[in-house]
mmCIF file of C-alpha atoms in Angstrom:
data_model
loop_
_atom_site.group_PDB
_atom_site.id
_atom_site.type_symbol
_atom_site.label_atom_id
_atom_site.label_comp_id
_atom_site.label_asym_id
_atom_site.label_seq_id
_atom_site.Cartn_x
_atom_site.Cartn_y
_atom_site.Cartn_z
ATOM 1 C CA MET A 1 37.099 -8.721 -13.987
ATOM 2 C CA GLN A 2 38.032 -10.766 -17.225
ATOM 3 C CA GLN A 3 35.546 -7.971 -19.325
ATOM 4 C CA THR A 4 38.671 -5.262 -18.670
ATOM 5 C CA ASP A 5 39.481 -5.961 -22.160
ATOM 6 C CA GLY A 6 36.218 -5.119 -22.797
ATOM 7 C CA ALA A 7 35.841 -1.806 -20.680
ATOM 8 C CA VAL A 8 38.597 -0.929 -22.149
ATOM 9 C CA ARG A 9 37.715 -1.794 -26.276
ATOM 10 C CA THR A 10 34.530 -0.125 -25.561
ATOM 11 C CA ALA A 11 35.691 3.325 -23.892
ATOM 12 C CA GLY A 12 35.005 6.631 -25.408
ATOM 13 C CA ARG A 13 32.143 5.324 -27.582
ATOM 14 C CA PRO A 14 28.727 6.886 -27.675
ATOM 15 C CA ARG A 15 25.950 5.774 -25.432
ATOM 16 C CA SER A 16 24.417 3.853 -28.253
ATOM 17 C CA GLU A 17 21.112 1.994 -28.326
ATOM 18 C CA LYS A 18 22.364 -1.175 -30.555
ATOM 19 C CA ALA A 19 23.760 -1.986 -27.245
ATOM 20 C CA GLU A 20 21.563 -0.356 -24.932
ATOM 21 C CA LYS A 21 19.241 -3.479 -26.288
ATOM 22 C CA ALA A 22 22.459 -6.142 -26.577
ATOM 23 C CA ILE A 23 22.669 -5.164 -23.276
ATOM 24 C CA ILE A 24 18.999 -5.602 -22.583
ATOM 25 C CA GLU A 25 18.044 -8.706 -24.450
ATOM 26 C CA ALA A 26 21.928 -10.936 -22.768
ATOM 27 C CA ALA A 27 19.943 -10.376 -19.285
ATOM 28 C CA LEU A 28 17.153 -11.755 -20.454
ATOM 29 C CA ASP A 29 18.404 -14.472 -22.172
ATOM 30 C CA ILE A 30 20.501 -15.340 -18.966
ATOM 31 C CA LEU A 31 16.863 -15.091 -16.574
ATOM 32 C CA GLY A 32 14.757 -17.003 -19.792
ATOM 33 C CA GLU A 33 17.709 -19.549 -18.424
ATOM 34 C CA GLY A 34 16.598 -20.106 -15.283
ATOM 35 C CA SER A 35 18.751 -18.125 -13.729
ATOM 36 C CA GLY A 36 17.701 -16.151 -10.631
ATOM 37 C CA VAL A 37 18.067 -11.760 -10.053
ATOM 38 C CA SER A 38 20.707 -13.253 -7.320
ATOM 39 C CA GLU A 39 22.716 -15.442 -10.102
ATOM 40 C CA LEU A 40 22.941 -13.096 -12.430
ATOM 41 C CA SER A 41 25.749 -11.094 -12.488
ATOM 42 C CA ILE A 42 27.072 -8.112 -15.060
ATOM 43 C CA GLU A 43 30.067 -10.166 -16.141
ATOM 44 C CA ALA A 44 27.464 -12.454 -17.695
ATOM 45 C CA ILE A 45 25.785 -10.078 -19.049
ATOM 46 C CA ALA A 46 28.720 -8.101 -20.789
ATOM 47 C CA ALA A 47 29.701 -11.314 -21.650
ATOM 48 C CA ARG A 48 26.747 -12.614 -23.056
ATOM 49 C CA ALA A 49 26.039 -9.632 -25.396
ATOM 50 C CA GLY A 50 29.289 -7.998 -26.640
ATOM 51 C CA VAL A 51 30.641 -5.476 -24.339
ATOM 52 C CA GLY A 52 32.787 -4.453 -21.575
ATOM 53 C CA LYS A 53 31.186 -3.821 -17.929
ATOM 54 C CA THR A 54 31.959 -0.013 -18.195
ATOM 55 C CA THR A 55 29.173 0.281 -21.137
ATOM 56 C CA ILE A 56 26.476 -1.595 -18.678
ATOM 57 C CA TYR A 57 27.416 0.732 -15.595
ATOM 58 C CA ARG A 58 27.594 3.635 -17.389
ATOM 59 C CA ARG A 59 23.948 3.043 -18.657
ATOM 60 C CA TRP A 60 22.745 1.074 -15.263
ATOM 61 C CA SER A 61 24.184 2.214 -11.677
ATOM 62 C CA ASN A 62 23.547 -1.122 -10.927
ATOM 63 C CA LYS A 63 22.198 -4.958 -11.368
ATOM 64 C CA GLU A 64 19.021 -4.678 -10.085
ATOM 65 C CA ASP A 65 17.815 -1.336 -12.462
ATOM 66 C CA LEU A 66 18.841 -3.292 -15.748
ATOM 67 C CA VAL A 67 16.656 -6.427 -14.620
ATOM 68 C CA VAL A 68 14.072 -3.859 -14.308
ATOM 69 C CA ASP A 69 14.533 -2.037 -17.733
ATOM 70 C CA ALA A 70 14.796 -6.505 -18.880
ATOM 71 C CA LEU A 71 11.562 -7.342 -17.509
ATOM 72 C CA ALA A 72 10.227 -4.479 -18.406
ATOM 73 C CA SER A 73 10.867 -4.767 -22.021
ATOM 74 C CA LEU A 74 8.155 -7.171 -22.552
ATOM 75 C CA LYS A 75 5.423 -5.558 -21.000
ATOM 76 C CA PRO A 76 5.990 -2.516 -23.388
ATOM 77 C CA PRO A 77 3.472 0.470 -23.222
ATOM 78 C CA ILE A 78 -0.078 -0.254 -25.110
ATOM 79 C CA ALA A 79 -0.938 1.808 -27.662
ATOM 80 C CA PRO A 80 -4.656 3.702 -27.502
ATOM 81 C CA LEU A 81 -7.624 1.986 -27.480
ATOM 82 C CA LYS A 82 -10.180 3.093 -29.909
ATOM 83 C CA GLY A 83 -11.900 4.386 -27.212
ATOM 84 C CA VAL A 84 -15.654 3.671 -28.900
ATOM 85 C CA SER A 85 -16.842 0.194 -27.637
ATOM 86 C CA VAL A 86 -15.656 -0.905 -24.105
ATOM 87 C CA ARG A 87 -16.100 -4.749 -25.446
ATOM 88 C CA ASP A 88 -13.921 -3.672 -28.175
ATOM 89 C CA ASP A 89 -11.311 -2.021 -26.001
ATOM 90 C CA LEU A 90 -11.690 -4.515 -23.578
ATOM 91 C CA VAL A 91 -10.773 -7.584 -25.965
ATOM 92 C CA ALA A 92 -7.844 -4.804 -28.176
ATOM 93 C CA TYR A 93 -6.234 -5.112 -24.551
ATOM 94 C CA LEU A 94 -6.375 -8.765 -24.302
ATOM 95 C CA GLN A 95 -5.236 -9.560 -27.431
ATOM 96 C CA VAL A 96 -2.011 -7.825 -26.611
ATOM 97 C CA VAL A 97 -1.880 -9.650 -23.378
ATOM 98 C CA GLN A 98 -2.672 -12.950 -24.957
ATOM 99 C CA SER A 99 0.137 -12.410 -28.204
ATOM 100 C CA GLU A 100 2.809 -11.515 -25.873
ATOM 101 C CA SER A 101 2.264 -14.237 -23.353
ATOM 102 C CA VAL A 102 2.353 -16.943 -26.862
ATOM 103 C CA HIS A 103 6.542 -16.873 -26.338
ATOM 104 C CA VAL A 104 7.892 -19.314 -23.769
ATOM 105 C CA ARG A 105 10.625 -17.045 -23.202
ATOM 106 C CA THR A 106 8.369 -14.167 -21.587
ATOM 107 C CA ARG A 107 6.582 -16.545 -19.611
ATOM 108 C CA CYS A 108 8.964 -18.316 -18.336
ATOM 109 C CA ILE A 109 11.143 -15.002 -17.090
ATOM 110 C CA MET A 110 8.315 -13.240 -16.119
ATOM 111 C CA ASN A 111 7.688 -16.645 -13.153
ATOM 112 C CA ILE A 112 10.851 -16.492 -12.178
ATOM 113 C CA ALA A 113 10.780 -12.725 -11.777
ATOM 114 C CA MET A 114 7.565 -12.710 -9.992
ATOM 115 C CA SER A 115 8.766 -16.193 -8.198
ATOM 116 C CA GLN A 116 11.884 -13.684 -6.513
ATOM 117 C CA SER A 117 9.922 -10.824 -5.583
ATOM 118 C CA ASP A 118 10.074 -11.531 -1.935
ATOM 119 C CA LYS A 119 13.635 -11.526 -2.307
ATOM 120 C CA HIS A 120 13.960 -8.831 -4.605
ATOM 121 C CA PRO A 121 11.394 -6.393 -3.673
ATOM 122 C CA ARG A 122 12.609 -3.157 -5.422
ATOM 123 C CA VAL A 123 12.305 -4.798 -8.342
ATOM 124 C CA ALA A 124 9.356 -6.593 -8.028
ATOM 125 C CA GLU A 125 7.910 -2.348 -6.946
ATOM 126 C CA ARG A 126 9.796 -0.315 -9.294
ATOM 127 C CA PHE A 127 8.603 -3.196 -12.857
ATOM 128 C CA HIS A 128 4.908 -2.807 -11.384
ATOM 129 C CA GLU A 129 5.570 0.998 -11.517
ATOM 130 C CA ILE A 130 6.484 1.285 -14.438
ATOM 131 C CA ALA A 131 5.270 -1.541 -16.591
ATOM 132 C CA ILE A 132 2.314 -2.806 -14.645
ATOM 133 C CA LYS A 133 0.872 0.321 -13.554
ATOM 134 C CA PRO A 134 0.591 1.364 -16.902
ATOM 135 C CA ARG A 135 -1.603 -1.067 -18.318
ATOM 136 C CA GLN A 136 -4.140 -1.474 -14.797
ATOM 137 C CA GLU A 137 -4.700 2.527 -15.898
ATOM 138 C CA LEU A 138 -5.436 1.472 -19.341
ATOM 139 C CA LEU A 139 -7.930 -1.064 -18.038
ATOM 140 C CA SER A 140 -9.881 0.952 -15.505
ATOM 141 C CA ALA A 141 -9.864 3.944 -17.800
ATOM 142 C CA VAL A 142 -11.911 1.759 -20.196
ATOM 143 C CA LEU A 143 -14.286 -0.181 -17.733
ATOM 144 C CA GLU A 144 -14.780 3.551 -16.038
ATOM 145 C CA ARG A 145 -15.959 4.927 -18.819
ATOM 146 C CA GLY A 146 -18.510 1.890 -19.800
ATOM 147 C CA MET A 147 -19.688 2.888 -16.894
ATOM 148 C CA ALA A 148 -20.253 6.314 -16.936
ATOM 149 C CA ASN A 149 -22.023 5.510 -20.476
ATOM 150 C CA GLY A 150 -24.206 2.831 -19.935
ATOM 151 C CA GLU A 151 -22.490 0.038 -21.208
ATOM 152 C CA LEU A 152 -21.003 -1.619 -17.718
ATOM 153 C CA ARG A 153 -23.270 -1.569 -14.573
ATOM 154 C CA ALA A 154 -22.955 1.481 -12.680
ATOM 155 C CA ASP A 155 -22.600 -0.112 -9.380
ATOM 156 C CA LEU A 156 -19.440 -2.725 -11.043
ATOM 157 C CA ASP A 157 -16.973 -3.158 -8.976
ATOM 158 C CA VAL A 158 -13.644 -2.329 -11.572
ATOM 159 C CA PRO A 159 -10.557 -3.417 -9.165
ATOM 160 C CA MET A 160 -12.982 -7.467 -9.308
ATOM 161 C CA ALA A 161 -13.662 -7.218 -12.877
ATOM 162 C CA MET A 162 -10.217 -6.125 -13.878
ATOM 163 C CA ALA A 163 -8.584 -9.117 -11.685
ATOM 164 C CA ILE A 164 -10.967 -10.870 -14.045
ATOM 165 C CA LEU A 165 -9.956 -9.611 -17.386
ATOM 166 C CA SER A 166 -6.931 -10.780 -16.612
ATOM 167 C CA GLY A 167 -7.057 -13.079 -14.199
ATOM 168 C CA THR A 168 -8.830 -15.591 -16.467
ATOM 169 C CA MET A 169 -6.936 -14.853 -19.587
ATOM 170 C CA MET A 170 -3.432 -15.845 -17.293
ATOM 171 C CA TRP A 171 -5.139 -18.660 -16.253
ATOM 172 C CA ARG A 172 -5.939 -19.873 -20.105
ATOM 173 C CA THR A 173 -2.480 -18.344 -20.876
ATOM 174 C CA LYS A 174 -0.193 -20.434 -18.364
ATOM 175 C CA TRP A 175 -2.633 -24.165 -18.115
ATOM 176 C CA ALA A 176 -2.523 -24.158 -22.149
ATOM 177 C CA ASP A 177 -0.927 -26.643 -23.351
ATOM 178 C CA GLY A 178 -1.410 -26.301 -27.041
ATOM 179 C CA PRO A 179 -2.145 -23.624 -29.639
ATOM 180 C CA LEU A 180 -4.839 -21.068 -27.268
ATOM 181 C CA PRO A 181 -7.873 -19.852 -29.740
ATOM 182 C CA ALA A 182 -6.943 -17.295 -32.277
ATOM 183 C CA ASP A 183 -10.828 -15.196 -31.216
ATOM 184 C CA LEU A 184 -10.042 -16.116 -26.153
ATOM 185 C CA ALA A 185 -10.219 -12.620 -26.149
ATOM 186 C CA GLU A 186 -13.279 -11.884 -27.279
ATOM 187 C CA ARG A 187 -14.829 -15.342 -25.162
ATOM 188 C CA ILE A 188 -13.670 -13.991 -22.263
ATOM 189 C CA VAL A 189 -14.334 -11.193 -23.058
ATOM 190 C CA ASP A 190 -18.484 -11.562 -24.375
ATOM 191 C CA GLU A 191 -18.535 -14.785 -21.465
ATOM 192 C CA VAL A 192 -17.261 -12.019 -18.936
ATOM 193 C CA LEU A 193 -19.360 -9.254 -20.410
ATOM 194 C CA LEU A 194 -23.041 -11.134 -19.570
ATOM 195 C CA GLY A 195 -22.185 -9.617 -15.606
ATOM 196 C CA PHE A 196 -20.757 -6.254 -16.208
ATOM 197 C CA ARG A 197 -23.331 -4.854 -18.471
ATOM 198 C CA PRO A 198 -26.530 -3.116 -16.664
ATOM 199 C CA ARG A 199 -29.259 -5.737 -15.651
ATOM 200 C CA MET B 1 28.550 -40.008 -2.530
ATOM 201 C CA GLN B 2 29.973 -37.856 1.093
ATOM 202 C CA GLN B 3 26.309 -39.405 2.398
ATOM 203 C CA THR B 4 27.190 -43.116 2.103
ATOM 204 C CA ASP B 5 27.575 -42.336 6.174
ATOM 205 C CA GLY B 6 24.082 -41.409 6.258
ATOM 206 C CA ALA B 7 22.531 -44.267 4.372
ATOM 207 C CA VAL B 8 24.638 -46.715 5.657
ATOM 208 C CA ARG B 9 23.071 -45.516 9.672
ATOM 209 C CA THR B 10 19.810 -45.580 8.141
ATOM 210 C CA ALA B 11 20.278 -48.725 6.271
ATOM 211 C CA GLY B 12 17.353 -50.897 7.469
ATOM 212 C CA ARG B 13 15.358 -49.370 9.183
ATOM 213 C CA PRO B 14 11.311 -49.235 7.992
ATOM 214 C CA ARG B 15 10.369 -46.875 5.468
ATOM 215 C CA SER B 16 8.927 -44.300 7.583
ATOM 216 C CA GLU B 17 6.588 -42.213 7.075
ATOM 217 C CA LYS B 18 8.761 -39.746 9.694
ATOM 218 C CA ALA B 19 11.642 -39.948 6.911
ATOM 219 C CA GLU B 20 8.901 -39.577 3.673
ATOM 220 C CA LYS B 21 7.573 -36.213 5.062
ATOM 221 C CA ALA B 22 11.008 -35.295 6.319
ATOM 222 C CA ILE B 23 12.915 -35.255 2.538
ATOM 223 C CA ILE B 24 9.345 -33.795 1.304
ATOM 224 C CA GLU B 25 9.893 -30.360 3.325
ATOM 225 C CA ALA B 26 13.874 -30.766 2.770
ATOM 226 C CA ALA B 27 13.199 -30.397 -0.998
ATOM 227 C CA LEU B 28 10.035 -27.705 -0.865
ATOM 228 C CA ASP B 29 13.048 -25.984 1.449
ATOM 229 C CA ILE B 30 15.341 -26.336 -1.666
ATOM 230 C CA LEU B 31 12.981 -24.892 -4.406
ATOM 231 C CA GLY B 32 11.923 -22.816 -2.131
ATOM 232 C CA GLU B 33 15.382 -21.533 -1.680
ATOM 233 C CA GLY B 34 15.636 -20.264 -5.174
ATOM 234 C CA SER B 35 17.080 -24.088 -7.475
ATOM 235 C CA GLY B 36 16.252 -24.337 -10.062
ATOM 236 C CA VAL B 37 14.414 -28.677 -10.527
ATOM 237 C CA SER B 38 17.711 -29.889 -12.263
ATOM 238 C CA GLU B 39 19.536 -28.161 -9.883
ATOM 239 C CA LEU B 40 17.769 -30.305 -6.478
ATOM 240 C CA SER B 41 20.529 -33.264 -6.058
ATOM 241 C CA ILE B 42 19.777 -35.737 -3.930
ATOM 242 C CA GLU B 43 22.502 -35.543 -1.862
ATOM 243 C CA ALA B 44 21.789 -31.860 -1.226
ATOM 244 C CA ILE B 45 18.454 -33.360 -0.094
ATOM 245 C CA ALA B 46 19.530 -36.106 1.975
ATOM 246 C CA ALA B 47 21.677 -33.571 3.911
ATOM 247 C CA ARG B 48 18.890 -31.179 4.792
ATOM 248 C CA ALA B 49 16.751 -33.861 5.908
ATOM 249 C CA GLY B 50 18.943 -35.891 7.466
ATOM 250 C CA VAL B 51 18.978 -39.332 5.674
ATOM 251 C CA GLY B 52 20.772 -41.428 3.535
ATOM 252 C CA LYS B 53 20.496 -41.249 -0.049
ATOM 253 C CA THR B 54 19.522 -44.753 0.320
ATOM 254 C CA THR B 55 16.808 -44.218 1.846
ATOM 255 C CA ILE B 56 15.542 -41.224 -0.432
ATOM 256 C CA TYR B 57 15.888 -43.749 -3.501
ATOM 257 C CA ARG B 58 14.383 -46.904 -1.381
ATOM 258 C CA ARG B 59 11.076 -44.545 -1.886
ATOM 259 C CA TRP B 60 11.247 -42.160 -5.218
ATOM 260 C CA SER B 61 13.394 -43.904 -7.959
ATOM 261 C CA ASN B 62 14.510 -41.146 -9.326
ATOM 262 C CA LYS B 63 14.751 -36.911 -8.860
ATOM 263 C CA GLU B 64 11.454 -36.077 -10.568
ATOM 264 C CA ASP B 65 9.515 -38.428 -8.924
ATOM 265 C CA LEU B 66 10.407 -36.695 -5.721
ATOM 266 C CA VAL B 67 9.471 -32.954 -7.066
ATOM 267 C CA VAL B 68 6.853 -34.156 -8.258
ATOM 268 C CA ASP B 69 5.471 -35.121 -4.706
ATOM 269 C CA ALA B 70 6.669 -32.660 -3.048
ATOM 270 C CA LEU B 71 5.267 -30.367 -5.226
ATOM 271 C CA ALA B 72 1.743 -32.149 -5.297
ATOM 272 C CA SER B 73 2.035 -32.183 -1.291
ATOM 273 C CA LEU B 74 1.107 -28.583 -1.173
ATOM 274 C CA LYS B 75 -2.195 -29.177 -2.969
ATOM 275 C CA PRO B 76 -3.805 -31.335 -0.672
ATOM 276 C CA PRO B 77 -6.873 -32.757 -2.266
ATOM 277 C CA ILE B 78 -9.821 -30.478 -1.312
ATOM 278 C CA ALA B 79 -12.240 -31.978 1.133
ATOM 279 C CA PRO B 80 -15.383 -32.644 -0.505
ATOM 280 C CA LEU B 81 -17.640 -30.119 -0.620
ATOM 281 C CA LYS B 82 -21.243 -29.911 0.712
ATOM 282 C CA GLY B 83 -23.368 -30.610 -1.953
ATOM 283 C CA VAL B 84 -25.757 -28.135 -1.348
ATOM 284 C CA SER B 85 -26.129 -24.408 -3.268
ATOM 285 C CA VAL B 86 -23.621 -24.744 -6.023
ATOM 286 C CA ARG B 87 -22.291 -21.047 -4.680
ATOM 287 C CA ASP B 88 -21.452 -22.328 -1.207
ATOM 288 C CA ASP B 89 -19.603 -24.706 -2.577
ATOM 289 C CA LEU B 90 -17.653 -22.116 -5.108
ATOM 290 C CA VAL B 91 -16.945 -20.346 -1.998
ATOM 291 C CA ALA B 92 -15.816 -22.946 0.294
ATOM 292 C CA TYR B 93 -13.115 -24.203 -2.725
ATOM 293 C CA LEU B 94 -12.271 -20.732 -3.487
ATOM 294 C CA GLN B 95 -12.032 -20.375 0.234
ATOM 295 C CA VAL B 96 -9.310 -23.625 0.284
ATOM 296 C CA VAL B 97 -7.212 -22.053 -2.915
ATOM 297 C CA GLN B 98 -7.213 -18.981 -1.419
ATOM 298 C CA SER B 99 -5.452 -20.270 1.922
ATOM 299 C CA GLU B 100 -2.787 -21.667 0.285
ATOM 300 C CA SER B 101 -2.206 -18.323 -2.074
ATOM 301 C CA VAL B 102 -1.210 -16.707 1.959
ATOM 302 C CA HIS B 103 1.853 -19.044 2.770
ATOM 303 C CA VAL B 104 4.680 -16.885 0.838
ATOM 304 C CA ARG B 105 6.755 -19.978 -0.015
ATOM 305 C CA THR B 106 4.429 -22.318 -1.584
ATOM 306 C CA ARG B 107 3.518 -19.623 -4.067
ATOM 307 C CA CYS B 108 7.275 -19.345 -4.707
ATOM 308 C CA ILE B 109 7.982 -23.210 -5.155
ATOM 309 C CA MET B 110 4.488 -23.136 -7.113
ATOM 310 C CA ASN B 111 6.045 -20.470 -8.977
ATOM 311 C CA ILE B 112 9.397 -21.870 -9.680
ATOM 312 C CA ALA B 113 7.517 -25.149 -11.039
ATOM 313 C CA MET B 114 5.678 -23.615 -13.396
ATOM 314 C CA SER B 115 8.875 -21.280 -14.847
ATOM 315 C CA GLN B 116 9.962 -25.193 -15.317
ATOM 316 C CA SER B 117 7.206 -27.300 -16.865
ATOM 317 C CA ASP B 118 9.063 -26.782 -20.504
ATOM 318 C CA LYS B 119 12.421 -28.154 -19.691
ATOM 319 C CA HIS B 120 11.066 -30.710 -17.594
ATOM 320 C CA PRO B 121 7.846 -31.889 -18.850
ATOM 321 C CA ARG B 122 7.737 -34.807 -17.194
ATOM 322 C CA VAL B 123 7.488 -32.604 -14.252
ATOM 323 C CA ALA B 124 4.313 -30.755 -14.623
ATOM 324 C CA GLU B 125 2.551 -33.751 -16.679
ATOM 325 C CA ARG B 126 2.277 -35.577 -12.763
ATOM 326 C CA PHE B 127 1.757 -32.762 -11.058
ATOM 327 C CA HIS B 128 -1.258 -32.121 -12.974
ATOM 328 C CA GLU B 129 -3.039 -35.474 -12.806
ATOM 329 C CA ILE B 130 -1.826 -35.751 -9.240
ATOM 330 C CA ALA B 131 -2.919 -32.353 -7.814
ATOM 331 C CA ILE B 132 -4.267 -29.901 -10.559
ATOM 332 C CA LYS B 133 -6.925 -32.362 -12.329
ATOM 333 C CA PRO B 134 -9.302 -33.832 -8.866
ATOM 334 C CA ARG B 135 -9.546 -30.267 -8.414
ATOM 335 C CA GLN B 136 -11.043 -29.437 -11.881
ATOM 336 C CA GLU B 137 -12.476 -32.242 -11.557
ATOM 337 C CA LEU B 138 -14.181 -31.164 -8.164
ATOM 338 C CA LEU B 139 -14.319 -27.936 -10.035
ATOM 339 C CA SER B 140 -16.268 -28.630 -13.122
ATOM 340 C CA ALA B 141 -18.586 -31.711 -11.285
ATOM 341 C CA VAL B 142 -20.265 -28.625 -8.565
ATOM 342 C CA LEU B 143 -20.490 -26.139 -12.500
ATOM 343 C CA GLU B 144 -22.485 -29.266 -13.603
ATOM 344 C CA ARG B 145 -24.591 -29.562 -11.060
ATOM 345 C CA GLY B 146 -25.388 -25.648 -10.977
ATOM 346 C CA MET B 147 -26.598 -26.779 -14.696
ATOM 347 C CA ALA B 148 -28.229 -28.934 -14.578
ATOM 348 C CA ASN B 149 -30.738 -27.170 -11.832
ATOM 349 C CA GLY B 150 -31.238 -24.752 -12.662
ATOM 350 C CA GLU B 151 -28.641 -22.162 -10.400
ATOM 351 C CA LEU B 152 -26.307 -21.377 -12.955
ATOM 352 C CA ARG B 153 -27.289 -20.968 -16.917
ATOM 353 C CA ALA B 154 -27.677 -24.092 -18.943
ATOM 354 C CA ASP B 155 -24.984 -23.108 -21.756
ATOM 355 C CA LEU B 156 -22.060 -22.120 -19.037
ATOM 356 C CA ASP B 157 -18.652 -22.496 -21.236
ATOM 357 C CA VAL B 158 -17.162 -24.344 -18.201
ATOM 358 C CA PRO B 159 -14.040 -24.766 -18.950
ATOM 359 C CA MET B 160 -14.258 -20.983 -19.028
ATOM 360 C CA ALA B 161 -16.122 -21.003 -16.375
ATOM 361 C CA MET B 162 -13.742 -22.322 -14.522
ATOM 362 C CA ALA B 163 -11.001 -20.524 -15.599
ATOM 363 C CA ILE B 164 -12.669 -16.831 -14.389
ATOM 364 C CA LEU B 165 -12.865 -18.020 -11.617
ATOM 365 C CA SER B 166 -9.565 -19.501 -10.543
ATOM 366 C CA GLY B 167 -8.001 -17.004 -12.707
ATOM 367 C CA THR B 168 -9.654 -14.121 -10.628
ATOM 368 C CA MET B 169 -8.363 -15.715 -7.308
ATOM 369 C CA MET B 170 -4.977 -16.246 -8.596
ATOM 370 C CA TRP B 171 -4.673 -12.902 -9.887
ATOM 371 C CA ARG B 172 -5.785 -11.094 -6.589
ATOM 372 C CA THR B 173 -3.393 -13.750 -5.067
ATOM 373 C CA LYS B 174 -0.706 -12.783 -7.199
ATOM 374 C CA TRP B 175 0.028 -9.179 -7.315
ATOM 375 C CA ALA B 176 -1.553 -8.881 -3.367
ATOM 376 C CA ASP B 177 0.975 -6.529 -2.059
ATOM 377 C CA GLY B 178 -0.809 -7.128 1.998
ATOM 378 C CA PRO B 179 -3.542 -9.400 3.161
ATOM 379 C CA LEU B 180 -6.197 -10.208 1.452
ATOM 380 C CA PRO B 181 -9.725 -9.241 2.532
ATOM 381 C CA ALA B 182 -11.482 -12.346 4.467
ATOM 382 C CA ASP B 183 -14.358 -12.545 2.370
ATOM 383 C CA LEU B 184 -12.173 -12.596 -1.142
ATOM 384 C CA ALA B 185 -13.514 -15.685 -1.880
ATOM 385 C CA GLU B 186 -17.724 -15.417 -1.202
ATOM 386 C CA ARG B 187 -17.322 -11.577 -2.785
ATOM 387 C CA ILE B 188 -15.505 -13.535 -6.570
ATOM 388 C CA VAL B 189 -18.153 -15.600 -6.533
ATOM 389 C CA ASP B 190 -21.025 -13.380 -5.935
ATOM 390 C CA GLU B 191 -19.356 -11.180 -8.857
ATOM 391 C CA VAL B 192 -18.331 -13.975 -11.137
ATOM 392 C CA LEU B 193 -22.049 -15.395 -10.566
ATOM 393 C CA LEU B 194 -23.932 -11.969 -12.293
ATOM 394 C CA GLY B 195 -22.692 -13.606 -14.908
ATOM 395 C CA PHE B 196 -23.388 -17.493 -14.926
ATOM 396 C CA ARG B 197 -26.941 -17.832 -13.367
ATOM 397 C CA PRO B 198 -30.136 -17.606 -15.750
ATOM 398 C CA ARG B 199 -31.123 -14.380 -16.965
#
């Protein structure tokens, strides 16, 4: 309620991308400081972003939707892959994942978000739909292309292969206690492809 | 301070395993409800466990050590593996990991603990030393045995192989939205061994 003045101040202002970005960043900041989704309040986000609550409610009708968009901003769509060699596409894909993981704040927020999927199933479900599923589709398309053109075994278990690639990168970034090797994505892909290629 | 009566009530009682277990469970319960390590208080743990603060301080001189022991209780030492086939030892190892992951509370607590390793490096470090390192040593010993006896490639990258095995299981349990296949450990090991075995 103490933000009413803020809301009045911004009333009538056109919905701006700048305000939206400030709101998303404010939500991420507060989550990154260890706040759970339950404790996160629209008031706190508004105060941090320097906007009124009305500005937030004009864009997001509830806190959960805002949290979903904030989390999804950390996993933006991956740019189209080259589509020439399967090996190079897999390396490029994992390089994006690795580059995102170097941000402690991102890892921290993702961990918090994941640890709350039981309490906030709608957030987890929407986040998966918006941010995770498109990446999974991209990755499975690369593997299926390789199975079709003979770069990979025709009997490859695609969901398992995806878990091996993504899980290995997650494991390496999760437990890293120093900078990760610059060629980590290449090393993972080359090791894993020994089992994925035709015999 | 409101627990002083409790402390008096239990003063003089011999350090009991039962009280220790109740304290550990109380700490895990509160962590599992979404409390961060910072917000966790000895008062709250004592109240939940039905013991006095003195009982806690008699065993743990600070909150961080108690949290480490509580987390480590979720990752107890793995019983000795059979030591016959490398494939079967790897399956047995991953079966333990899978069986632990079915407990939502455990996953939730581990996620919270992991998300706080930047804020509480001592907790993360001690937990790694007590609970994670012995498991890593067990796993690397199995792989090295396989490299020595010809079950695995002599040039296998052991840390990478460990990341592939553990990361794949973590990935599958993390994103599971239903019961995991009973033969998941076997399927992971058999898929991964295609790349680990001699050519």
